[in-house]
DNA sequence: CGTTTACTTGAAGCCGCTCAAACTCAGTGG
DNA sequence: CCACTGAGTTTGAGCGGCTTCAAGTAAACG
């Protein structure tokens, strides 16, 4: 699937989630929009993530999953096995673990939107992207950003202009180096992590732990 | 348990959730605090709610559950049945349904904190309280508020003074009638719901649906 | 009655938003 | 090769909503 494609699912309110998706490669965003057009990105879906209920339950908002860059998404229809769903311990364990780690991620998101200022939010975002989809390139972590400034804004509860200004300050501070508007490298993950007062744990399946927030000798400067 | 009491649980990161709690009566709040003292209330726990993982996974923040008014909370320790946990279809179904409806509620919370303004947030909150813990008293819905202004602020990502001012405006507009600072009545749930651009579905176990957002003849006025 | 705690109200300030203009760059066609 | 286009981004100026700080009020309790 390509950028802009959507998975839009209107499951009946009372039907249990029977169609599931797994992101194999690429990246997608779970979105909600209010009647007046305001949009909130709820989650970034990356390889390995299980989309168990893309639409959630109806709450009067538009909900959909939006492909951010060329992706492979695998559909699993469990309707036939509906009755046996809860009889398979391995499957239920996977679903439960997935739901719980999603819940943990959402709690971090709530704290970010409720209590972090814009600079803290953007640092958390850059850190999250680096931890979840970054590749190590000679010490620095290289990240390819599939999101536009608008997308980032809608994920962080900000607007595109503010995001652009913040990224400018981060670039000036040397916390991240921008190779292009959609490609950056983090030379020092710990320095970035020090800007974020919440230590997020980002892998969906319990692999990566957050880097220890070690106190370094370098001095803090306002950015 | 009484107001101010806490359930503070430091479960090992890798141990599955073995101790659970059920709120039988009263009300509690799941909280997180940042190192500098900023606090975010993540969830309001009401009778019937299952606290499957009060502490979540460690992320560098303090996490706890705080009792808001005299409550009865029932502890269930499943450690002994640990290995059999995923073999009981009924139990896993309950856990899964609970996790999913919690997730849905958190998505609404994220939209609220990310994209609603302060007046919309407080209306959503009053509506949520009315739907989840209100009692019908001759047409109006009577709600007893266990939260202080500070608590409400920490739930909505605002501050106590702002909450106080907003409640003043709501009172003046007649959307809610305050019998005391912690007791109010909603004379017209539909009128209140019209102030909120997202139709939340608040019961944890799939009972109550959101009230239909019927267009009425009454004119909208700025409040 | 005084003390404490929570709530309310006011004035001033700042952060992030809105609106608008300039810039970058890939794509297109002459 | 250059000019043109259009979407995305950057930058600036000004505004407004929410916060901060501070003072004042109300209710609870010894």
CSV table of C-alpha atoms (C1' of nucleotides) in Angstrom, one decimal:
chain,number,residue,atom,x,y,z
A,1,UNK,CA,0.0,0.0,0.0
A,2,UNK,CA,1.1,3.6,-0.7
A,3,UNK,CA,1.1,6.9,1.1
A,4,UNK,CA,-2.4,8.2,1.6
A,5,UNK,CA,-4.1,4.8,1.3
A,6,UNK,CA,-6.6,4.1,4.1
A,7,UNK,CA,-8.0,1.2,6.0
A,8,UNK,CA,-11.4,2.3,6.9
A,9,UNK,CA,-13.5,-0.2,8.9
A,10,UNK,CA,-16.9,0.2,10.3
A,11,UNK,CA,-17.3,-2.8,12.4
A,12,UNK,CA,-20.7,-3.2,14.1
A,13,UNK,CA,-20.5,-1.9,17.7
A,14,UNK,CA,-21.4,-5.3,19.2
A,15,UNK,CA,-19.3,-7.5,17.0
A,16,UNK,CA,-16.0,-8.6,18.5
A,17,UNK,CA,-12.9,-7.7,16.6
A,18,UNK,CA,-12.6,-10.4,13.9
A,19,UNK,CA,-10.5,-8.8,11.2
A,20,UNK,CA,-7.0,-8.0,12.3
A,21,UNK,CA,-4.0,-6.5,10.4
A,22,UNK,CA,-0.3,-6.8,10.9
A,23,UNK,CA,2.1,-4.2,9.6
A,24,UNK,CA,4.9,-6.1,7.9
A,25,UNK,CA,6.9,-3.1,6.6
A,26,UNK,CA,6.4,0.6,6.3
A,27,UNK,CA,4.5,2.8,8.6
A,28,UNK,CA,0.9,3.8,9.2
A,29,UNK,CA,-1.1,6.1,11.5
A,30,UNK,CA,-4.3,5.5,13.4
A,31,UNK,CA,-6.3,8.6,13.2
A,32,UNK,CA,-9.5,10.2,14.4
A,33,UNK,CA,-11.1,13.4,13.1
A,34,UNK,CA,-13.8,15.6,14.7
A,35,UNK,CA,-16.7,16.8,12.7
A,36,UNK,CA,-15.1,20.2,12.2
A,37,UNK,CA,-12.0,18.7,10.7
A,38,UNK,CA,-9.6,18.7,13.7
A,39,UNK,CA,-7.5,15.6,13.5
A,40,UNK,CA,-5.6,13.6,16.1
A,41,UNK,CA,-3.1,10.9,15.3
A,42,UNK,CA,-3.6,8.2,18.0
A,43,UNK,CA,-0.8,5.9,17.2
A,44,UNK,CA,2.0,5.2,14.8
A,45,UNK,CA,1.9,1.7,13.5
A,46,UNK,CA,5.2,0.1,12.7
A,47,UNK,CA,6.5,-3.3,11.5
A,48,UNK,CA,5.2,-6.0,13.9
A,49,UNK,CA,2.4,-4.0,15.2
A,50,UNK,CA,-1.0,-5.7,15.4
A,51,UNK,CA,-4.0,-3.7,14.4
A,52,UNK,CA,-6.6,-5.6,16.4
A,53,UNK,CA,-9.3,-3.0,16.3
A,54,UNK,CA,-8.5,-0.3,13.8
A,55,UNK,CA,-11.8,1.5,14.2
A,56,UNK,CA,-12.4,1.0,17.9
A,57,UNK,CA,-15.9,1.4,19.0
A,58,UNK,CA,-18.1,4.1,17.5
A,59,UNK,CA,-17.9,7.4,19.3
A,60,UNK,CA,-19.1,9.8,16.7
A,61,UNK,CA,-15.7,10.5,15.2
A,62,UNK,CA,-14.2,9.3,11.9
A,63,UNK,CA,-11.6,6.7,12.6
A,64,UNK,CA,-9.2,5.2,10.1
A,65,UNK,CA,-5.7,3.9,9.6
A,66,UNK,CA,-3.6,5.9,7.1
A,67,UNK,CA,-0.6,4.6,5.3
A,68,UNK,CA,2.4,7.0,5.7
A,69,UNK,CA,4.9,5.4,3.3
A,70,UNK,CA,4.9,2.3,1.0
A,71,UNK,CA,3.9,-0.5,3.3
A,72,UNK,CA,3.0,-4.1,3.4
A,73,UNK,CA,0.0,-4.9,5.6
A,74,UNK,CA,-1.2,-8.4,6.2
A,75,UNK,CA,-4.9,-9.0,6.8
A,76,UNK,CA,-6.1,-11.8,9.1
A,77,UNK,CA,-9.7,-12.7,9.2
A,78,UNK,CA,-10.6,-14.7,12.2
A,79,UNK,CA,-14.4,-14.7,11.6
A,80,UNK,CA,-14.4,-18.4,10.9
A,81,UNK,CA,-12.6,-19.1,14.1
A,82,UNK,CA,-14.7,-16.7,16.1
A,83,UNK,CA,-16.0,-19.3,18.6
A,84,UNK,CA,-12.6,-20.7,19.2
A,85,UNK,CA,-10.9,-17.4,19.7
A,86,UNK,CA,-10.7,-17.5,23.4
A,87,UNK,CA,-9.8,-21.1,23.5
A,88,UNK,CA,-6.3,-20.6,22.1
A,89,UNK,CA,-4.1,-19.6,25.0
A,90,UNK,CA,-1.3,-18.5,22.7
A,91,UNK,CA,-3.5,-16.2,20.7
A,92,UNK,CA,-5.2,-14.7,23.6
A,93,UNK,CA,-1.9,-14.1,25.3
A,94,UNK,CA,-0.7,-12.3,22.2
A,95,UNK,CA,-3.8,-10.2,22.0
A,96,UNK,CA,-3.7,-9.4,25.7
A,97,UNK,CA,0.0,-8.5,25.7
A,98,UNK,CA,-0.6,-6.4,22.7
A,99,UNK,CA,-3.5,-4.6,24.2
A,100,UNK,CA,-1.7,-4.0,27.4
A,101,UNK,CA,1.4,-2.6,25.8
A,102,UNK,CA,-0.7,-0.4,23.6
A,103,UNK,CA,-2.4,0.8,26.7
A,104,UNK,CA,0.9,1.6,28.3
A,105,UNK,CA,1.9,3.6,25.2
A,106,UNK,CA,-1.3,5.5,25.3
A,107,UNK,CA,-0.8,6.4,28.9
A,108,UNK,CA,2.5,8.0,28.0
A,109,UNK,CA,0.7,9.8,25.2
A,110,UNK,CA,-1.9,11.1,27.6
A,111,UNK,CA,0.8,12.4,29.9
A,112,UNK,CA,2.6,14.0,27.0
A,113,UNK,CA,-0.5,15.8,25.7
A,114,UNK,CA,-1.7,16.7,29.2
A,115,UNK,CA,1.4,17.8,30.9
A,116,UNK,CA,4.5,18.2,28.6
A,117,UNK,CA,5.2,21.5,26.9
A,118,UNK,CA,5.8,21.6,23.1
A,119,UNK,CA,9.6,21.1,23.3
A,120,UNK,CA,9.3,18.1,25.6
A,121,UNK,CA,6.7,16.6,23.3
A,122,UNK,CA,8.8,17.0,20.2
A,123,UNK,CA,11.9,15.5,21.9
A,124,UNK,CA,9.8,12.6,23.1
A,125,UNK,CA,8.6,12.1,19.5
A,126,UNK,CA,12.1,12.2,18.0
A,127,UNK,CA,13.2,9.8,20.6
A,128,UNK,CA,10.3,7.5,20.0
A,129,UNK,CA,10.9,7.5,16.3
A,130,UNK,CA,14.6,6.8,16.8
A,131,UNK,CA,14.0,4.0,19.2
A,132,UNK,CA,11.2,2.4,17.1
A,133,UNK,CA,12.5,2.8,13.6
A,134,UNK,CA,16.0,4.2,13.8
A,135,UNK,CA,19.1,2.4,12.4
A,136,UNK,CA,22.5,2.7,13.9
A,137,UNK,CA,25.0,4.5,11.6
A,138,UNK,CA,28.4,4.8,13.2
A,139,UNK,CA,27.3,5.9,16.6
A,140,UNK,CA,24.5,8.2,15.5
A,141,UNK,CA,21.0,7.0,15.1
A,142,UNK,CA,19.6,7.6,11.6
A,143,UNK,CA,15.8,8.0,11.2
A,144,UNK,CA,13.7,8.4,8.2
A,145,UNK,CA,10.6,10.4,9.0
A,146,UNK,CA,7.5,9.3,7.0
A,147,UNK,CA,5.4,12.1,8.6
A,148,UNK,CA,4.8,15.5,7.3
A,149,UNK,CA,4.9,18.5,9.7
A,150,UNK,CA,1.2,18.4,9.8
A,151,UNK,CA,1.2,14.7,10.8
A,152,UNK,CA,3.7,15.3,13.6
A,153,UNK,CA,1.5,18.2,14.8
A,154,UNK,CA,-1.6,16.0,14.8
A,155,UNK,CA,0.3,13.4,16.7
A,156,UNK,CA,1.5,15.8,19.4
A,157,UNK,CA,-1.5,18.1,19.7
A,158,UNK,CA,0.3,21.1,18.1
A,159,UNK,CA,0.2,22.7,14.7
A,160,UNK,CA,2.6,22.5,11.7
A,161,UNK,CA,4.2,25.9,12.1
A,162,UNK,CA,5.0,25.3,15.7
A,163,UNK,CA,6.5,21.9,14.9
A,164,UNK,CA,8.7,23.5,12.2
A,165,UNK,CA,9.9,26.1,14.7
A,166,UNK,CA,10.7,23.5,17.3
A,167,UNK,CA,12.6,21.4,14.9
A,168,UNK,CA,14.6,24.5,14.0
A,169,UNK,CA,15.6,25.0,17.6
A,170,UNK,CA,16.5,21.3,18.0
A,171,UNK,CA,18.6,21.5,14.9
A,172,UNK,CA,20.4,24.6,16.3
A,173,UNK,CA,21.0,22.9,19.6
A,174,UNK,CA,22.6,20.0,17.8
A,175,UNK,CA,20.2,17.4,19.4
A,176,UNK,CA,19.3,16.2,15.9
A,177,UNK,CA,20.9,16.8,12.5
A,178,UNK,CA,18.6,17.2,9.6
A,179,UNK,CA,19.8,15.7,6.3
A,180,UNK,CA,16.5,16.7,4.7
A,181,UNK,CA,13.1,17.7,6.0
A,182,UNK,CA,12.2,14.0,6.4
A,183,UNK,CA,15.5,12.5,7.4
A,184,UNK,CA,17.5,13.2,10.6
A,185,UNK,CA,20.2,11.7,12.8
A,186,UNK,CA,20.5,11.8,16.5
A,187,UNK,CA,24.2,12.0,17.5
A,188,UNK,CA,23.5,11.5,21.2
A,189,UNK,CA,20.4,9.6,22.3
A,190,UNK,CA,21.1,10.3,25.9
A,191,UNK,CA,21.3,14.0,25.4
A,192,UNK,CA,17.9,13.8,23.7
A,193,UNK,CA,16.5,11.6,26.4
A,194,UNK,CA,17.5,14.2,29.0
A,195,UNK,CA,15.1,16.7,27.5
A,196,UNK,CA,12.2,14.4,28.1
A,197,UNK,CA,10.9,14.0,31.7
A,198,UNK,CA,9.2,10.7,31.0
A,199,UNK,CA,11.1,7.6,30.0
A,200,UNK,CA,9.0,6.0,27.4
A,201,UNK,CA,9.3,2.3,26.5
A,202,UNK,CA,8.4,2.0,22.9
A,203,UNK,CA,8.7,-1.4,21.4
A,204,UNK,CA,5.4,-3.1,21.0
A,205,UNK,CA,6.6,-6.6,21.8
A,206,UNK,CA,8.8,-6.0,24.8
A,207,UNK,CA,12.2,-5.9,23.2
A,208,UNK,CA,14.0,-2.6,23.5
A,209,UNK,CA,14.1,-0.9,26.9
A,210,UNK,CA,14.5,2.8,27.2
A,211,UNK,CA,18.1,3.9,27.5
A,212,UNK,CA,19.2,4.6,31.0
A,213,UNK,CA,18.9,8.3,31.7
A,214,UNK,CA,22.5,8.7,32.9
A,215,UNK,CA,23.6,12.0,34.3
A,216,UNK,CA,26.4,13.3,32.1
A,217,UNK,CA,28.9,16.0,32.8
A,218,UNK,CA,27.7,18.2,29.9
A,219,UNK,CA,25.8,21.3,31.0
A,220,UNK,CA,22.1,21.8,30.3
A,221,UNK,CA,21.4,24.8,28.1
A,222,UNK,CA,18.0,26.2,27.3
A,223,UNK,CA,17.0,25.6,23.7
B,1,UNK,CA,-10.4,2.7,51.9
B,2,UNK,CA,-10.6,6.4,52.4
B,3,UNK,CA,-9.8,9.5,50.4
B,4,UNK,CA,-6.0,9.9,49.9
B,5,UNK,CA,-5.2,6.2,50.3
B,6,UNK,CA,-3.0,4.7,47.7
B,7,UNK,CA,-2.4,1.5,45.9
B,8,UNK,CA,1.2,1.6,44.9
B,9,UNK,CA,2.5,-1.4,43.2
B,10,UNK,CA,6.0,-1.9,41.8
B,11,UNK,CA,5.6,-5.1,39.8
B,12,UNK,CA,8.7,-6.3,38.2
B,13,UNK,CA,8.9,-5.3,34.6
B,14,UNK,CA,8.9,-8.8,33.2
B,15,UNK,CA,6.3,-10.3,35.5
B,16,UNK,CA,2.8,-10.6,34.0
B,17,UNK,CA,0.1,-8.8,35.9
B,18,UNK,CA,-0.9,-11.2,38.7
B,19,UNK,CA,-2.5,-9.0,41.3
B,20,UNK,CA,-5.7,-7.4,40.2
B,21,UNK,CA,-8.2,-5.2,41.9
B,22,UNK,CA,-11.9,-4.5,41.4
B,23,UNK,CA,-13.6,-1.3,42.5
B,24,UNK,CA,-16.7,-2.4,44.3
B,25,UNK,CA,-17.9,1.0,45.4
B,26,UNK,CA,-16.5,4.6,45.6
B,27,UNK,CA,-14.1,6.1,43.2
B,28,UNK,CA,-10.4,6.1,42.5
B,29,UNK,CA,-7.9,7.7,40.1
B,30,UNK,CA,-5.0,6.2,38.2
B,31,UNK,CA,-2.2,8.8,38.3
B,32,UNK,CA,1.3,9.4,37.0
B,33,UNK,CA,3.7,12.1,38.2
B,34,UNK,CA,6.8,13.5,36.5
B,35,UNK,CA,10.0,14.1,38.5
B,36,UNK,CA,9.2,17.8,38.8
B,37,UNK,CA,5.8,17.2,40.3
B,38,UNK,CA,3.5,17.6,37.4
B,39,UNK,CA,0.7,15.1,37.7
B,40,UNK,CA,-1.6,13.6,35.2
B,41,UNK,CA,-4.7,11.6,36.1
B,42,UNK,CA,-5.0,8.8,33.5
B,43,UNK,CA,-8.3,7.2,34.4
B,44,UNK,CA,-11.2,7.4,36.8
B,45,UNK,CA,-11.9,4.1,38.3
B,46,UNK,CA,-15.6,3.4,39.2
B,47,UNK,CA,-17.6,0.5,40.6
B,48,UNK,CA,-17.1,-2.5,38.4
B,49,UNK,CA,-13.8,-1.3,36.9
B,50,UNK,CA,-11.0,-3.9,36.8
B,51,UNK,CA,-7.6,-2.6,37.7
B,52,UNK,CA,-5.5,-5.2,35.9
B,53,UNK,CA,-2.2,-3.4,35.9
B,54,UNK,CA,-2.4,-0.4,38.3
B,55,UNK,CA,1.3,0.4,37.8
B,56,UNK,CA,1.7,-0.4,34.2
B,57,UNK,CA,5.2,-1.0,33.0
B,58,UNK,CA,8.0,1.2,34.4
B,59,UNK,CA,8.7,4.3,32.4
B,60,UNK,CA,10.5,6.5,34.9
B,61,UNK,CA,7.4,8.0,36.3
B,62,UNK,CA,5.7,7.5,39.6
B,63,UNK,CA,2.5,5.6,39.1
B,64,UNK,CA,-0.2,4.9,41.6
B,65,UNK,CA,-4.0,4.6,42.2
B,66,UNK,CA,-5.5,7.1,44.5
B,67,UNK,CA,-8.7,6.7,46.4
B,68,UNK,CA,-11.0,9.7,45.9
B,69,UNK,CA,-13.8,8.9,48.3
B,70,UNK,CA,-14.6,6.1,50.7
B,71,UNK,CA,-14.3,3.0,48.6
B,72,UNK,CA,-14.4,-0.7,48.7
B,73,UNK,CA,-11.7,-2.3,46.6
B,74,UNK,CA,-11.4,-6.0,46.2
B,75,UNK,CA,-8.0,-7.6,45.6
B,76,UNK,CA,-7.6,-10.7,43.5
B,77,UNK,CA,-4.2,-12.5,43.6
B,78,UNK,CA,-3.8,-14.8,40.6
B,79,UNK,CA,-0.2,-15.7,41.3
B,80,UNK,CA,-1.1,-19.2,42.2
B,81,UNK,CA,-3.1,-19.7,39.0
B,82,UNK,CA,-0.4,-18.0,37.0
B,83,UNK,CA,0.2,-20.9,34.6
B,84,UNK,CA,-3.5,-21.5,34.0
B,85,UNK,CA,-4.3,-17.9,33.4
B,86,UNK,CA,-4.6,-18.1,29.6
B,87,UNK,CA,-6.3,-21.4,29.7
B,88,UNK,CA,-9.6,-20.0,31.1
B,89,UNK,CA,-11.5,-18.6,28.1
B,90,UNK,CA,-13.9,-16.7,30.3
B,91,UNK,CA,-11.2,-15.0,32.2
B,92,UNK,CA,-9.1,-14.1,29.2
B,93,UNK,CA,-12.2,-12.8,27.5
B,94,UNK,CA,-13.0,-10.5,30.4
B,95,UNK,CA,-9.4,-9.3,30.6
B,96,UNK,CA,-9.3,-8.7,26.8
B,97,UNK,CA,-12.7,-6.9,26.8
B,98,UNK,CA,-11.6,-4.8,29.7
B,99,UNK,CA,-8.3,-3.9,28.1
B,100,UNK,CA,-10.0,-3.0,24.8
B,101,UNK,CA,-12.6,-0.8,26.3
B,102,UNK,CA,-10.0,0.9,28.4
B,103,UNK,CA,-8.0,1.5,25.2
B,104,UNK,CA,-11.1,3.0,23.6
B,105,UNK,CA,-11.5,5.3,26.5
B,106,UNK,CA,-7.9,6.3,26.4
B,107,UNK,CA,-8.2,7.2,22.7
B,108,UNK,CA,-11.0,9.6,23.5
B,109,UNK,CA,-8.8,11.0,26.3
B,110,UNK,CA,-6.0,11.5,23.8
B,111,UNK,CA,-8.3,13.4,21.4
B,112,UNK,CA,-9.6,15.5,24.3
B,113,UNK,CA,-6.1,16.5,25.4
B,114,UNK,CA,-4.7,16.9,22.0
B,115,UNK,CA,-7.5,18.6,20.1
B,116,UNK,CA,-10.3,19.9,22.4
B,117,UNK,CA,-10.2,23.4,24.0
B,118,UNK,CA,-10.7,23.8,27.7
B,119,UNK,CA,-14.5,24.4,27.5
B,120,UNK,CA,-15.0,21.3,25.4
B,121,UNK,CA,-12.9,19.2,27.8
B,122,UNK,CA,-14.8,20.2,30.8
B,123,UNK,CA,-18.1,19.6,29.2
B,124,UNK,CA,-16.8,16.1,28.2
B,125,UNK,CA,-15.8,15.6,31.8
B,126,UNK,CA,-19.1,16.6,33.2
B,127,UNK,CA,-20.9,14.4,30.7
B,128,UNK,CA,-18.6,11.4,31.5
B,129,UNK,CA,-19.2,11.8,35.2
B,130,UNK,CA,-22.9,12.1,34.7
B,131,UNK,CA,-23.1,9.0,32.5
B,132,UNK,CA,-20.8,6.9,34.6
B,133,UNK,CA,-21.9,7.8,38.1
B,134,UNK,CA,-24.9,10.1,37.8
B,135,UNK,CA,-28.3,9.2,39.3
B,136,UNK,CA,-31.6,10.3,37.7
B,137,UNK,CA,-33.5,12.7,39.9
B,138,UNK,CA,-36.7,13.8,38.3
B,139,UNK,CA,-35.4,14.4,34.8
B,140,UNK,CA,-32.2,16.0,35.8
B,141,UNK,CA,-29.0,13.9,36.3
B,142,UNK,CA,-27.5,14.3,39.8
B,143,UNK,CA,-23.8,13.8,40.2
B,144,UNK,CA,-21.6,13.8,43.2
B,145,UNK,CA,-18.1,14.9,42.3
B,146,UNK,CA,-15.4,13.2,44.3
B,147,UNK,CA,-12.7,15.2,42.6
B,148,UNK,CA,-11.2,18.5,43.7
B,149,UNK,CA,-10.6,21.3,41.2
B,150,UNK,CA,-7.0,20.2,41.2
B,151,UNK,CA,-7.9,16.6,40.4
B,152,UNK,CA,-10.2,17.7,37.5
B,153,UNK,CA,-7.4,19.9,36.2
B,154,UNK,CA,-4.9,17.0,36.3
B,155,UNK,CA,-7.4,14.8,34.5
B,156,UNK,CA,-8.0,17.4,31.8
B,157,UNK,CA,-4.5,18.8,31.4
B,158,UNK,CA,-5.5,22.2,32.7
B,159,UNK,CA,-5.0,23.9,36.1
B,160,UNK,CA,-7.3,24.4,39.0
B,161,UNK,CA,-8.0,28.1,38.5
B,162,UNK,CA,-9.0,27.5,34.9
B,163,UNK,CA,-11.3,24.7,35.9
B,164,UNK,CA,-12.9,27.0,38.5
B,165,UNK,CA,-13.5,29.7,35.9
B,166,UNK,CA,-14.9,27.2,33.3
B,167,UNK,CA,-17.3,25.8,35.9
B,168,UNK,CA,-18.4,29.3,36.6
B,169,UNK,CA,-19.3,29.9,33.0
B,170,UNK,CA,-21.1,26.5,32.7
B,171,UNK,CA,-23.1,27.4,35.8
B,172,UNK,CA,-24.0,30.8,34.3
B,173,UNK,CA,-25.0,29.1,31.1
B,174,UNK,CA,-27.3,26.8,33.0
B,175,UNK,CA,-25.7,23.7,31.5
B,176,UNK,CA,-25.1,22.4,35.1
B,177,UNK,CA,-26.5,23.5,38.4
B,178,UNK,CA,-24.1,23.4,41.4
B,179,UNK,CA,-25.6,22.5,44.7
B,180,UNK,CA,-22.2,22.6,46.3
B,181,UNK,CA,-18.7,22.7,44.9
B,182,UNK,CA,-18.7,19.0,44.7
B,183,UNK,CA,-22.3,18.3,43.7
B,184,UNK,CA,-24.1,19.2,40.6
B,185,UNK,CA,-27.1,18.4,38.4
B,186,UNK,CA,-27.4,18.4,34.7
B,187,UNK,CA,-30.9,19.5,33.7
B,188,UNK,CA,-30.4,18.6,30.0
B,189,UNK,CA,-27.9,16.0,29.0
B,190,UNK,CA,-28.5,16.6,25.3
B,191,UNK,CA,-27.7,20.3,25.7
B,192,UNK,CA,-24.4,19.4,27.4
B,193,UNK,CA,-23.6,16.7,24.8
B,194,UNK,CA,-24.0,19.3,22.1
B,195,UNK,CA,-21.0,21.2,23.5
B,196,UNK,CA,-18.8,18.2,23.0
B,197,UNK,CA,-17.6,17.3,19.5
B,198,UNK,CA,-16.8,13.8,20.4
B,199,UNK,CA,-19.4,11.2,21.5
B,200,UNK,CA,-17.7,9.3,24.2
B,201,UNK,CA,-18.9,5.9,25.3
B,202,UNK,CA,-18.1,5.6,28.9
B,203,UNK,CA,-19.3,2.5,30.6
B,204,UNK,CA,-16.5,0.0,31.0
B,205,UNK,CA,-18.5,-3.1,30.4
B,206,UNK,CA,-20.5,-2.1,27.3
B,207,UNK,CA,-23.8,-1.1,28.9
B,208,UNK,CA,-24.6,2.6,28.3
B,209,UNK,CA,-24.4,4.0,24.8
B,210,UNK,CA,-23.7,7.6,24.2
B,211,UNK,CA,-26.9,9.7,24.0
B,212,UNK,CA,-28.0,10.5,20.5
B,213,UNK,CA,-26.7,13.9,19.5
B,214,UNK,CA,-30.2,15.2,18.5
B,215,UNK,CA,-30.4,18.6,16.9
B,216,UNK,CA,-32.8,20.6,19.0
B,217,UNK,CA,-34.6,23.8,18.3
B,218,UNK,CA,-32.8,25.7,21.0
B,219,UNK,CA,-30.2,28.2,19.7
B,220,UNK,CA,-26.5,27.8,20.4
B,221,UNK,CA,-25.0,30.6,22.5
B,222,UNK,CA,-21.4,31.2,23.2
B,223,UNK,CA,-20.6,30.5,26.9
C,1,DC,C1',-13.0,32.0,67.5
C,2,DG,C1',-8.9,31.1,64.8
C,3,DT,C1',-6.8,27.9,61.7
C,4,DT,C1',-6.7,25.3,57.7
C,5,DT,C1',-8.0,23.8,53.3
C,6,DA,C1',-10.4,24.4,49.1
C,7,DC,C1',-12.4,27.4,46.0
C,8,DT,C1',-13.0,31.8,43.6
C,9,DT,C1',-11.6,36.0,41.3
C,10,DG,C1',-8.4,39.4,39.3
C,11,DA,C1',-4.3,41.2,36.7
C,12,DA,C1',-0.4,40.3,34.0
C,13,DG,C1',2.5,37.4,31.1
C,14,DC,C1',3.8,33.8,28.0
C,15,DC,C1',3.3,29.9,24.9
C,16,DG,C1',1.4,28.2,21.1
C,17,DC,C1',-2.0,29.5,17.4
C,18,DT,C1',-3.6,32.2,13.3
C,19,DC,C1',-2.7,34.5,9.3
C,20,DA,C1',0.3,35.8,5.8
C,21,DA,C1',4.3,35.8,3.0
C,22,DA,C1',8.6,33.9,1.4
C,23,DC,C1',11.3,29.9,0.4
C,24,DT,C1',12.6,25.0,-1.3
C,25,DC,C1',12.3,21.5,-4.3
C,26,DA,C1',10.5,17.9,-7.2
C,27,DG,C1',7.8,17.5,-11.3
C,28,DT,C1',6.3,19.2,-15.8
C,29,DG,C1',6.5,21.2,-20.2
C,30,DG,C1',8.3,24.6,-23.5
D,1,DC,C1',18.2,24.7,-20.2
D,2,DC,C1',14.9,27.5,-18.0
D,3,DA,C1',10.3,28.9,-16.4
D,4,DC,C1',6.3,27.5,-14.3
D,5,DT,C1',3.6,25.1,-10.9
D,6,DG,C1',2.1,23.3,-6.5
D,7,DA,C1',2.8,21.1,-2.2
D,8,DG,C1',5.4,21.2,1.8
D,9,DT,C1',8.1,23.9,4.8
D,10,DT,C1',10.0,27.9,7.0
D,11,DT,C1',9.7,32.4,9.0
D,12,DG,C1',7.5,36.6,10.8
D,13,DA,C1',4.0,39.5,13.2
D,14,DG,C1',0.2,39.8,16.1
D,15,DC,C1',-3.3,37.8,18.9
D,16,DG,C1',-5.7,35.1,22.4
D,17,DG,C1',-6.3,31.3,25.7
D,18,DC,C1',-4.5,29.3,29.4
D,19,DT,C1',-1.2,29.8,33.2
D,20,DT,C1',1.0,32.1,36.9
D,21,DC,C1',0.9,34.7,40.8
D,22,DA,C1',-1.6,36.9,44.3
D,23,DA,C1',-5.4,38.3,47.0
D,24,DG,C1',-9.8,37.4,48.8
D,25,DT,C1',-13.9,34.3,50.1
D,26,DA,C1',-16.2,30.2,52.0
D,27,DA,C1',-16.7,26.1,54.4
D,28,DA,C1',-14.8,22.6,57.9
D,29,DC,C1',-13.0,21.7,62.2
D,30,DG,C1',-10.4,22.0,66.4
